[in-house]
DNA sequence: TTTGGATAGTTGCACAAACAACTATATGCC
DNA sequence: GGCATATAGTTGTTTGTGCAACTATCCAAA
């Protein structure tokens, strides 16, 4: 039997992701105000490179849940901004390894602070245990659909 | 004191909205498979017009959480697809009222069924009470930031 | 009644996403 | 070794988003 837990009036926000749109806009504004000239999408690529530098574009696709053309162009733009550098792999000439520049390394601390600030803005008034449940649900949703 | 409930490793999915991205992609695929040639964004406009037909572009901005240029172009494209029609308001000549065509009225049932199906896919294995908490949290997040 | 500010909508630009089609390289199998 | 197939990345096209600048209209106060 279908678990018909959704009435029609409740579909909308879940599908359109209004909450995450709001979070992304808020963070983008904080970047702009701070004079950091990067987009949220570019930041999301840097985020994974800060965790592990020198990974391939394909690995960035998996990590950021984007397709290959999207990563190609994000890396293009990050390269123009002098934030990353493509380095051809020596083992496999199909692969580009993406490395952070010194300039990008410097961005980590500031942008991460703004991201945490944004989440604190977002979650004001939400008890921690409900946040945990929410994260858990969103993780299952992602796993169900990815 | 700041409610520092976020460790760095947990930032990412919340900000990038991976779950809602996954939901939107799944629904888009269902539209495509069903031969329905509309985008999720166009659907989100129709969604509000099905609830109330003949509202202004500004009201669509508020309802869909988009800015005016985005709605201008979505309405442009919906008009090209013969799904809506701009009708100048008689009271206030700045305003366009947006009306569904008969063709768009016909889309409601099918697309809503696919949307519900998508949410059922997404929420498989999630207890209803956790879904409720998740919705509640996302609503607060939206209200905190909008 | 005029004028200044607010509101509704449009346009231009830069950036991003999804899909399809493409090139180049690697790998596995005969 | 040679060929089919898979993988990594790029390019073109359409669509959507966010911002700034713009036009047209409305409204309210002097």
PDB file of C-alpha atoms in Angstrom, chain A residues 20-21 23-24 40-41 43-45 47-48 63-66, chain B residues 11-21:
ATOM      1  CA  UNK A  20      17.599  25.449   1.085  1.00  0.00           C
ATOM      2  CA  UNK A  21      17.029  28.196  -1.471  1.00  0.00           C
ATOM      3  CA  UNK A  23      19.806  29.337   3.059  1.00  0.00           C
ATOM      4  CA  UNK A  24      21.817  29.608  -0.141  1.00  0.00           C
ATOM      5  CA  UNK A  40      27.641  29.328  -3.615  1.00  0.00           C
ATOM      6  CA  UNK A  41      28.181  26.749  -6.310  1.00  0.00           C
ATOM      7  CA  UNK A  43      32.092  27.478  -2.813  1.00  0.00           C
ATOM      8  CA  UNK A  44      30.569  24.012  -2.840  1.00  0.00           C
ATOM      9  CA  UNK A  45      33.393  22.815  -5.063  1.00  0.00           C
ATOM     10  CA  UNK A  47      34.371  22.878   0.140  1.00  0.00           C
ATOM     11  CA  UNK A  48      35.239  19.417  -1.100  1.00  0.00           C
ATOM     12  CA  UNK A  63      30.815  14.812  -4.131  1.00  0.00           C
ATOM     13  CA  UNK A  64      28.758  17.803  -5.236  1.00  0.00           C
ATOM     14  CA  UNK A  65      25.922  15.828  -6.850  1.00  0.00           C
ATOM     15  CA  UNK A  66      26.422  17.613 -10.172  1.00  0.00           C
TER      16      UNK A  66
ATOM     17  CA  UNK B  11      27.162  21.967   6.810  1.00  0.00           C
ATOM     18  CA  UNK B  12      27.186  20.867   3.290  1.00  0.00           C
ATOM     19  CA  UNK B  13      23.947  19.057   2.572  1.00  0.00           C
ATOM     20  CA  UNK B  14      21.862  21.563   4.427  1.00  0.00           C
ATOM     21  CA  UNK B  15      23.215  24.468   2.437  1.00  0.00           C
ATOM     22  CA  UNK B  16      23.247  22.853  -0.949  1.00  0.00           C
ATOM     23  CA  UNK B  17      19.852  21.223  -0.590  1.00  0.00           C
ATOM     24  CA  UNK B  18      20.880  17.882  -1.992  1.00  0.00           C
ATOM     25  CA  UNK B  19      17.606  16.311  -0.924  1.00  0.00           C
ATOM     26  CA  UNK B  20      15.381  18.794  -2.692  1.00  0.00           C
ATOM     27  CA  UNK B  21      17.639  18.707  -5.741  1.00  0.00           C
TER      28      UNK B  21
END
